PDB file of C-alpha atoms in Angstrom:
ATOM      1  CA  MET A 259     -16.752  26.259  14.318  1.00 37.00           C
ATOM      2  CA  LEU A 260     -13.125  25.650  13.039  1.00 35.00           C
ATOM      3  CA  LYS A 261     -12.449  24.096  16.209  1.00 39.00           C
ATOM      4  CA  SER A 262     -15.530  21.557  15.868  1.00 40.00           C
ATOM      5  CA  LEU A 263     -14.275  20.739  12.432  1.00 37.00           C
ATOM      6  CA  ALA A 264     -10.838  20.120  13.478  1.00 40.00           C
ATOM      7  CA  SER A 265     -12.198  17.781  16.229  1.00 40.00           C
ATOM      8  CA  ALA A 266     -14.618  16.085  13.821  1.00 42.00           C
ATOM      9  CA  LEU A 267     -11.486  15.508  11.505  1.00 42.00           C
ATOM     10  CA  LEU A 268      -9.490  14.183  14.113  1.00 42.00           C
ATOM     11  CA  LEU A 269     -12.114  11.737  15.068  1.00 43.00           C
ATOM     12  CA  PHE A 270     -13.051  10.622  11.442  1.00 48.00           C
ATOM     13  CA  PHE A 271      -9.205   9.822  10.660  1.00 48.00           C
ATOM     14  CA  ALA A 272      -8.609   8.423  14.092  1.00 44.00           C
ATOM     15  CA  SER A 273     -11.440   5.994  13.955  1.00 43.00           C
ATOM     16  CA  LEU A 274     -10.392   4.709  10.519  1.00 44.00           C
ATOM     17  CA  SER A 275      -7.142   3.986  12.346  1.00 39.00           C
ATOM     18  CA  TYR A 276      -8.132   1.530  14.729  1.00 36.00           C
ATOM     19  CA  GLN A 277      -8.462  -2.191  13.501  1.00 35.00           C
ATOM     20  CA  SER A 278      -7.829  -5.400  15.248  1.00 34.00           C
ATOM     21  CA  HIS A 279      -4.476  -5.879  13.615  1.00 39.00           C
ATOM     22  CA  ALA A 280      -3.717  -2.148  12.804  1.00 38.00           C
ATOM     23  CA  ASN A 281      -0.810  -1.711  15.257  1.00 49.00           C
ATOM     24  CA  ASP A 282       1.102  -4.314  13.562  1.00 57.00           C
ATOM     25  CA  LEU A 283       0.864  -2.830  10.046  1.00 78.00           C
ATOM     26  CA  THR A 284       1.200   1.024  11.121  1.00 75.00           C
ATOM     27  CA  GLU A 285       4.112   0.196  13.352  1.00 81.00           C
ATOM     28  CA  PHE A 286       5.985  -1.802  10.863  1.00 88.00           C
ATOM     29  CA  ASP A 287       9.234  -0.413  10.534  1.00 91.00           C
ATOM     30  CA  TYR A 288       9.537  -0.552   6.558  1.00 94.00           C
ATOM     31  CA  PRO A 289       6.023   0.183   5.549  1.00 92.00           C
ATOM     32  CA  LEU A 290       7.005   1.283   2.126  1.00 94.00           C
ATOM     33  CA  LEU A 291       8.364  -2.124   1.506  1.00 97.00           C
ATOM     34  CA  LEU A 292       4.946  -3.708   1.697  1.00 96.00           C
ATOM     35  CA  GLY A 293       3.104  -4.761  -1.434  1.00 95.00           C
ATOM     36  CA  ASP A 294       3.618  -6.167  -5.142  1.00 96.00           C
ATOM     37  CA  TRP A 295       7.011  -5.284  -6.807  1.00 98.00           C
ATOM     38  CA  TYR A 296       7.276  -5.848 -10.422  1.00 97.00           C
ATOM     39  CA  TRP A 297      10.363  -6.063 -12.819  1.00 97.00           C
ATOM     40  CA  PHE A 298      10.189  -6.431 -16.386  1.00 96.00           C
ATOM     41  CA  SER A 299      12.623  -7.105 -19.331  1.00 94.00           C
ATOM     42  CA  ASN A 300      13.006  -4.483 -21.756  1.00 91.00           C
ATOM     43  CA  THR A 301      13.702  -7.050 -24.600  1.00 90.00           C
ATOM     44  CA  ASP A 302      11.342  -9.655 -26.051  1.00 87.00           C
ATOM     45  CA  GLU A 303      14.290 -12.332 -25.589  1.00 90.00           C
ATOM     46  CA  GLY A 304      14.273 -11.746 -21.750  1.00 91.00           C
ATOM     47  CA  VAL A 305      17.208 -11.873 -19.325  1.00 92.00           C
ATOM     48  CA  ASN A 306      19.224 -15.139 -19.317  1.00 90.00           C
ATOM     49  CA  SER A 307      19.942 -16.632 -15.811  1.00 88.00           C
ATOM     50  CA  GLU A 308      21.135 -20.250 -15.325  1.00 84.00           C
ATOM     51  CA  GLY A 309      19.937 -21.341 -18.933  1.00 86.00           C
ATOM     52  CA  ALA A 310      16.272 -19.868 -18.534  1.00 90.00           C
ATOM     53  CA  ASN A 311      15.227 -16.535 -20.134  1.00 93.00           C
ATOM     54  CA  TYR A 312      13.061 -14.424 -17.941  1.00 95.00           C
ATOM     55  CA  ARG A 313      10.623 -11.728 -19.048  1.00 95.00           C
ATOM     56  CA  ALA A 314       9.272 -10.542 -15.744  1.00 96.00           C
ATOM     57  CA  MET A 315       9.625 -10.983 -11.900  1.00 97.00           C
ATOM     58  CA  ASN A 316       7.154 -10.181  -8.983  1.00 97.00           C
ATOM     59  CA  ILE A 317       7.982 -10.027  -5.409  1.00 98.00           C
ATOM     60  CA  LYS A 318       5.320  -9.610  -2.678  1.00 97.00           C
ATOM     61  CA  PHE A 319       6.456  -8.549   0.853  1.00 97.00           C
ATOM     62  CA  LYS A 320       3.951  -9.106   3.760  1.00 96.00           C
ATOM     63  CA  SER A 321       4.147  -7.239   7.197  1.00 95.00           C
ATOM     64  CA  SER A 322       4.376 -10.789   8.671  1.00 95.00           C
ATOM     65  CA  TYR A 323       7.834 -10.835   7.191  1.00 96.00           C
ATOM     66  CA  ARG A 324       7.016 -13.367   4.643  1.00 97.00           C
ATOM     67  CA  PHE A 325       7.664 -13.134   0.909  1.00 98.00           C
ATOM     68  CA  VAL A 326       6.436 -14.551  -2.349  1.00 98.00           C
ATOM     69  CA  ILE A 327       8.598 -14.611  -5.653  1.00 97.00           C
ATOM     70  CA  ARG A 328       7.308 -15.445  -8.949  1.00 97.00           C
ATOM     71  CA  LEU A 329       9.420 -15.309 -12.136  1.00 96.00           C
ATOM     72  CA  LEU A 330       7.886 -15.579 -15.901  1.00 96.00           C
ATOM     73  CA  GLN A 331       9.989 -17.260 -18.400  1.00 95.00           C
ATOM     74  CA  VAL A 332       9.654 -16.252 -21.972  1.00 95.00           C
ATOM     75  CA  ASP A 333       7.772 -19.542 -22.761  1.00 93.00           C
ATOM     76  CA  GLY A 334       5.232 -18.877 -20.286  1.00 94.00           C
ATOM     77  CA  THR A 335       6.610 -20.932 -17.540  1.00 94.00           C
ATOM     78  CA  VAL A 336       6.065 -19.528 -13.978  1.00 96.00           C
ATOM     79  CA  GLU A 337       8.546 -20.287 -11.172  1.00 95.00           C
ATOM     80  CA  GLU A 338       7.335 -19.468  -7.577  1.00 96.00           C
ATOM     81  CA  TRP A 339       8.782 -19.880  -4.111  1.00 94.00           C
ATOM     82  CA  GLY A 340       8.349 -18.157  -0.820  1.00 97.00           C
ATOM     83  CA  GLY A 341       9.537 -17.833   2.669  1.00 98.00           C
ATOM     84  CA  THR A 342      10.611 -15.185   5.213  1.00 98.00           C
ATOM     85  CA  TYR A 343      12.802 -12.288   5.163  1.00 98.00           C
ATOM     86  CA  ASN A 344      14.788 -10.186   7.375  1.00 97.00           C
ATOM     87  CA  ILE A 345      15.572  -6.439   6.589  1.00 97.00           C
ATOM     88  CA  ASP A 346      17.781  -3.410   7.751  1.00 96.00           C
ATOM     89  CA  GLU A 347      18.765  -0.300   6.238  1.00 95.00           C
ATOM     90  CA  SER A 348      20.683  -1.625   3.424  1.00 96.00           C
ATOM     91  CA  THR A 349      20.249  -5.388   2.919  1.00 97.00           C
ATOM     92  CA  VAL A 350      17.255  -7.701   2.618  1.00 98.00           C
ATOM     93  CA  THR A 351      17.997 -11.527   3.355  1.00 98.00           C
ATOM     94  CA  PHE A 352      15.662 -14.428   1.972  1.00 98.00           C
ATOM     95  CA  TYR A 353      15.125 -17.517   3.881  1.00 98.00           C
ATOM     96  CA  THR A 354      13.600 -20.401   2.071  1.00 96.00           C
ATOM     97  CA  LYS A 355      13.344 -24.068   3.682  1.00 95.00           C
ATOM     98  CA  GLY A 356      15.899 -26.415   2.320  1.00 93.00           C
ATOM     99  CA  GLN A 357      17.690 -23.608   0.444  1.00 93.00           C
ATOM    100  CA  PRO A 358      20.796 -21.470   1.445  1.00 95.00           C
ATOM    101  CA  GLU A 359      19.649 -17.921   2.730  1.00 96.00           C
ATOM    102  CA  GLN A 360      20.205 -15.118  -0.062  1.00 96.00           C
ATOM    103  CA  GLN A 361      21.344 -11.633   1.175  1.00 97.00           C
ATOM    104  CA  HIS A 362      20.755  -8.762  -1.384  1.00 97.00           C
ATOM    105  CA  SER A 363      21.516  -4.959  -1.128  1.00 97.00           C
ATOM    106  CA  TYR A 364      18.698  -2.700  -2.049  1.00 98.00           C
ATOM    107  CA  MET A 365      17.343   0.891  -2.268  1.00 97.00           C
ATOM    108  CA  LEU A 366      13.841   1.800  -1.569  1.00 97.00           C
ATOM    109  CA  SER A 367      11.493   4.551  -2.174  1.00 96.00           C
ATOM    110  CA  TYR A 368       7.563   4.912  -2.005  1.00 93.00           C
ATOM    111  CA  ASN A 369       7.201   3.415  -5.539  1.00 94.00           C
ATOM    112  CA  GLN A 370      10.798   1.994  -6.478  1.00 97.00           C
ATOM    113  CA  PHE A 371      12.625  -0.765  -5.199  1.00 98.00           C
ATOM    114  CA  ILE A 372      16.255  -1.329  -6.458  1.00 97.00           C
ATOM    115  CA  LEU A 373      17.403  -4.938  -5.586  1.00 97.00           C
ATOM    116  CA  ASP A 374      21.132  -5.590  -6.512  1.00 94.00           C
ATOM    117  CA  GLY A 375      20.880  -3.114  -9.396  1.00 93.00           C
ATOM    118  CA  ALA A 376      17.321  -4.471 -10.788  1.00 94.00           C
ATOM    119  CA  ARG A 377      14.800  -1.864 -10.512  1.00 96.00           C
ATOM    120  CA  PHE A 378      11.227  -2.741  -9.564  1.00 98.00           C
ATOM    121  CA  THR A 379       7.860  -0.817  -9.592  1.00 97.00           C
ATOM    122  CA  LYS A 380       5.158  -1.028  -7.037  1.00 97.00           C
ATOM    123  CA  LEU A 381       1.871  -1.482  -8.642  1.00 94.00           C
ATOM    124  CA  ALA A 382      -1.669  -0.800  -7.105  1.00 91.00           C
ATOM    125  CA  PRO A 383      -4.620  -3.100  -7.273  1.00 88.00           C
ATOM    126  CA  GLU A 384      -6.382  -2.602 -10.605  1.00 87.00           C
ATOM    127  CA  ASN A 385      -9.083   0.179 -10.280  1.00 91.00           C
ATOM    128  CA  LEU A 386      -8.011   1.635  -7.009  1.00 95.00           C
ATOM    129  CA  PRO A 387      -5.900   4.575  -8.334  1.00 96.00           C
ATOM    130  CA  GLY A 388      -8.221   7.659  -9.198  1.00 96.00           C
ATOM    131  CA  THR A 389     -10.169  10.330  -7.614  1.00 97.00           C
ATOM    132  CA  TRP A 390     -13.063   9.544  -5.387  1.00 97.00           C
ATOM    133  CA  ARG A 391     -15.665  11.496  -3.721  1.00 96.00           C
ATOM    134  CA  SER A 392     -17.939  10.676  -0.802  1.00 93.00           C
ATOM    135  CA  SER A 393     -21.569   9.863  -1.496  1.00 94.00           C
ATOM    136  CA  ARG A 394     -22.141   8.722   2.107  1.00 91.00           C
ATOM    137  CA  ILE A 395     -20.507   9.240   5.561  1.00 87.00           C
ATOM    138  CA  SER A 396     -21.883   7.606   8.598  1.00 86.00           C
ATOM    139  CA  GLY A 397     -20.934   7.540  12.070  1.00 78.00           C
ATOM    140  CA  GLN A 398     -21.604   9.160  15.392  1.00 64.00           C
ATOM    141  CA  ASP A 399     -20.201  12.754  15.891  1.00 59.00           C
ATOM    142  CA  VAL A 400     -18.682  12.408  12.321  1.00 63.00           C
ATOM    143  CA  ALA A 401     -21.571  12.513   9.833  1.00 54.00           C
ATOM    144  CA  ASP A 402     -23.046  15.527  11.284  1.00 61.00           C
ATOM    145  CA  SER A 403     -19.827  17.497  11.016  1.00 71.00           C
ATOM    146  CA  VAL A 404     -18.140  16.157   7.936  1.00 75.00           C
ATOM    147  CA  SER A 405     -20.014  16.899   4.835  1.00 82.00           C
ATOM    148  CA  GLU A 406     -17.622  15.633   2.260  1.00 88.00           C
ATOM    149  CA  LEU A 407     -14.428  13.728   1.782  1.00 88.00           C
ATOM    150  CA  SER A 408     -12.580  13.517  -1.452  1.00 94.00           C
ATOM    151  CA  LEU A 409      -9.617  11.236  -1.926  1.00 96.00           C
ATOM    152  CA  SER A 410      -7.099  11.338  -4.877  1.00 97.00           C
ATOM    153  CA  LEU A 411      -5.068   7.893  -4.915  1.00 97.00           C
ATOM    154  CA  ARG A 412      -2.385   8.067  -7.655  1.00 96.00           C
ATOM    155  CA  PRO A 413      -0.609   5.227  -9.441  1.00 95.00           C
ATOM    156  CA  ASP A 414       2.337   5.863  -7.907  1.00 95.00           C
ATOM    157  CA  PHE A 415       1.240   5.781  -4.340  1.00 96.00           C
ATOM    158  CA  LEU A 416       0.966   9.493  -3.580  1.00 97.00           C
ATOM    159  CA  PHE A 417      -2.292  10.680  -2.207  1.00 97.00           C
ATOM    160  CA  SER A 418      -4.210  13.863  -1.304  1.00 97.00           C
ATOM    161  CA  ALA A 419      -7.313  13.868   0.788  1.00 93.00           C
ATOM    162  CA  LYS A 420      -9.802  16.841   1.339  1.00 92.00           C
ATOM    163  CA  VAL A 421     -12.405  16.837   4.205  1.00 86.00           C
ATOM    164  CA  SER A 422     -15.108  19.651   3.991  1.00 88.00           C
ATOM    165  CA  GLY A 423     -17.016  20.523   7.147  1.00 83.00           C
ATOM    166  CA  SER A 424     -20.633  21.186   7.406  1.00 77.00           C
ATOM    167  CA  ASP A 425     -19.778  24.785   8.264  1.00 78.00           C
ATOM    168  CA  GLY A 426     -17.781  25.077   4.883  1.00 80.00           C
ATOM    169  CA  LYS A 427     -14.487  24.642   6.328  1.00 85.00           C
ATOM    170  CA  LYS A 428     -11.801  22.340   4.732  1.00 88.00           C
ATOM    171  CA  LYS A 429      -8.803  20.527   5.527  1.00 87.00           C
ATOM    172  CA  GLU A 430      -6.212  18.775   3.205  1.00 92.00           C
ATOM    173  CA  HIS A 431      -3.647  16.146   3.857  1.00 91.00           C
ATOM    174  CA  LYS A 432      -0.890  15.092   1.308  1.00 96.00           C
ATOM    175  CA  GLY A 433       1.448  12.183   1.276  1.00 96.00           C
ATOM    176  CA  ILE A 434       2.009   8.354   0.486  1.00 96.00           C
ATOM    177  CA  TYR A 435      -0.198   5.471   0.881  1.00 95.00           C
ATOM    178  CA  PHE A 436       0.444   1.796   0.881  1.00 95.00           C
ATOM    179  CA  ILE A 437      -1.879  -1.292   0.948  1.00 94.00           C
ATOM    180  CA  GLU A 438      -1.940  -5.009   2.368  1.00 94.00           C
ATOM    181  CA  ASP A 439      -4.763  -7.130   1.794  1.00 93.00           C
ATOM    182  CA  ASP A 440      -7.968  -5.117   2.623  1.00 92.00           C
ATOM    183  CA  GLN A 441      -6.037  -2.182   4.599  1.00 93.00           C
ATOM    184  CA  ILE A 442      -4.896   0.992   3.237  1.00 92.00           C
ATOM    185  CA  VAL A 443      -2.530   3.279   5.260  1.00 90.00           C
ATOM    186  CA  LEU A 444      -2.198   6.928   4.628  1.00 90.00           C
ATOM    187  CA  ILE A 445       1.054   8.479   5.767  1.00 92.00           C
ATOM    188  CA  TYR A 446       1.430  12.357   5.700  1.00 91.00           C
ATOM    189  CA  GLU A 447       3.507  14.989   7.664  1.00 89.00           C
ATOM    190  CA  ASP A 448       1.213  15.046  10.853  1.00 83.00           C
ATOM    191  CA  GLY A 449       0.782  11.065  11.180  1.00 82.00           C
ATOM    192  CA  GLN A 450      -0.629   8.036   9.454  1.00 80.00           C
ATOM    193  CA  HIS A 451      -3.883   6.492   9.495  1.00 78.00           C
ATOM    194  CA  ASP A 452      -5.250   3.180   8.241  1.00 80.00           C
ATOM    195  CA  SER A 453      -8.801   1.489   7.402  1.00 88.00           C
ATOM    196  CA  GLN A 454     -10.281  -1.485   5.924  1.00 92.00           C
ATOM    197  CA  PHE A 455     -11.376  -0.800   2.172  1.00 95.00           C
ATOM    198  CA  LEU A 456     -13.489  -2.447  -0.171  1.00 95.00           C
ATOM    199  CA  LEU A 457     -13.084  -1.683  -3.900  1.00 94.00           C
ATOM    200  CA  GLY A 458     -15.955  -2.059  -6.595  1.00 91.00           C
ATOM    201  CA  SER A 459     -15.990  -1.068 -10.020  1.00 86.00           C
ATOM    202  CA  ASP A 460     -16.860   2.510  -9.411  1.00 93.00           C
ATOM    203  CA  THR A 461     -16.980   2.596  -5.610  1.00 96.00           C
ATOM    204  CA  LEU A 462     -14.723   2.539  -2.921  1.00 96.00           C
ATOM    205  CA  THR A 463     -15.619   2.087   0.861  1.00 95.00           C
ATOM    206  CA  LEU A 464     -13.574   2.845   3.895  1.00 92.00           C
ATOM    207  CA  THR A 465     -14.854   1.227   7.302  1.00 86.00           C
ATOM    208  CA  ASN A 466     -13.991   1.067  10.930  1.00 72.00           C
ATOM    209  CA  LYS A 467     -16.251  -1.667  12.194  1.00 69.00           C
ATOM    210  CA  GLN A 468     -15.213  -1.163  15.765  1.00 62.00           C
ATOM    211  CA  PHE A 469     -16.495   2.415  15.758  1.00 62.00           C
ATOM    212  CA  GLY A 470     -19.233   1.877  13.152  1.00 69.00           C
ATOM    213  CA  MET A 471     -17.564   4.361  10.747  1.00 78.00           C
ATOM    214  CA  GLU A 472     -18.047   3.752   7.005  1.00 88.00           C
ATOM    215  CA  ALA A 473     -17.467   6.262   3.989  1.00 90.00           C
ATOM    216  CA  THR A 474     -18.469   5.271   0.587  1.00 95.00           C
ATOM    217  CA  LEU A 475     -16.801   7.139  -2.394  1.00 96.00           C
ATOM    218  CA  GLN A 476     -17.761   7.043  -5.830  1.00 97.00           C
ATOM    219  CA  ARG A 477     -15.031   7.391  -8.591  1.00 96.00           C
ATOM    220  CA  GLU A 478     -15.102  10.777 -10.315  1.00 92.00           C
TER     221      GLU A 478
END
């Protein structure tokens, strides 16, 4: 029975890992970089740079090696520009059409990004963090063997996932997650898996159309 549960778990997670563009995302060299990073001034006056006072800054990194930067001034004015970037273990370089390249040193963790000494925090989409429990699991060879999936997504991008088999056996994974558009990738000690997700006010749906797999989870 334990072997059958293990096989079902492998199929369940593996089925969520195959998407038409999943290889590009799961094989991206710096997955922890992806997402929305925010810096906020700790004073009402903001931080002065070239005659303007800035209250907040947002950098979005995509796996396509494109970026968008938004700066919020104290008076409410928003500046925005984008382009492409290159990155290695210690340096990120921004390229914007018509502008000289900008090279910056950085340090990176799963939820902290320090760029030239400025500390950015990654923020998850609103309503995504929380504890979710499956109300329906469908898919050939999985629905009959997996009775329940519980997924805890923390705001700091740590997760734990528990899968219960029809025979009462359980399996747990813990690790880091990241998202891009409608994809969520779970990285843990034994590997990584991704799926498409659809977020409602109190529901989270994980889908793999290629294999006909779908899990609907309710917020606890």
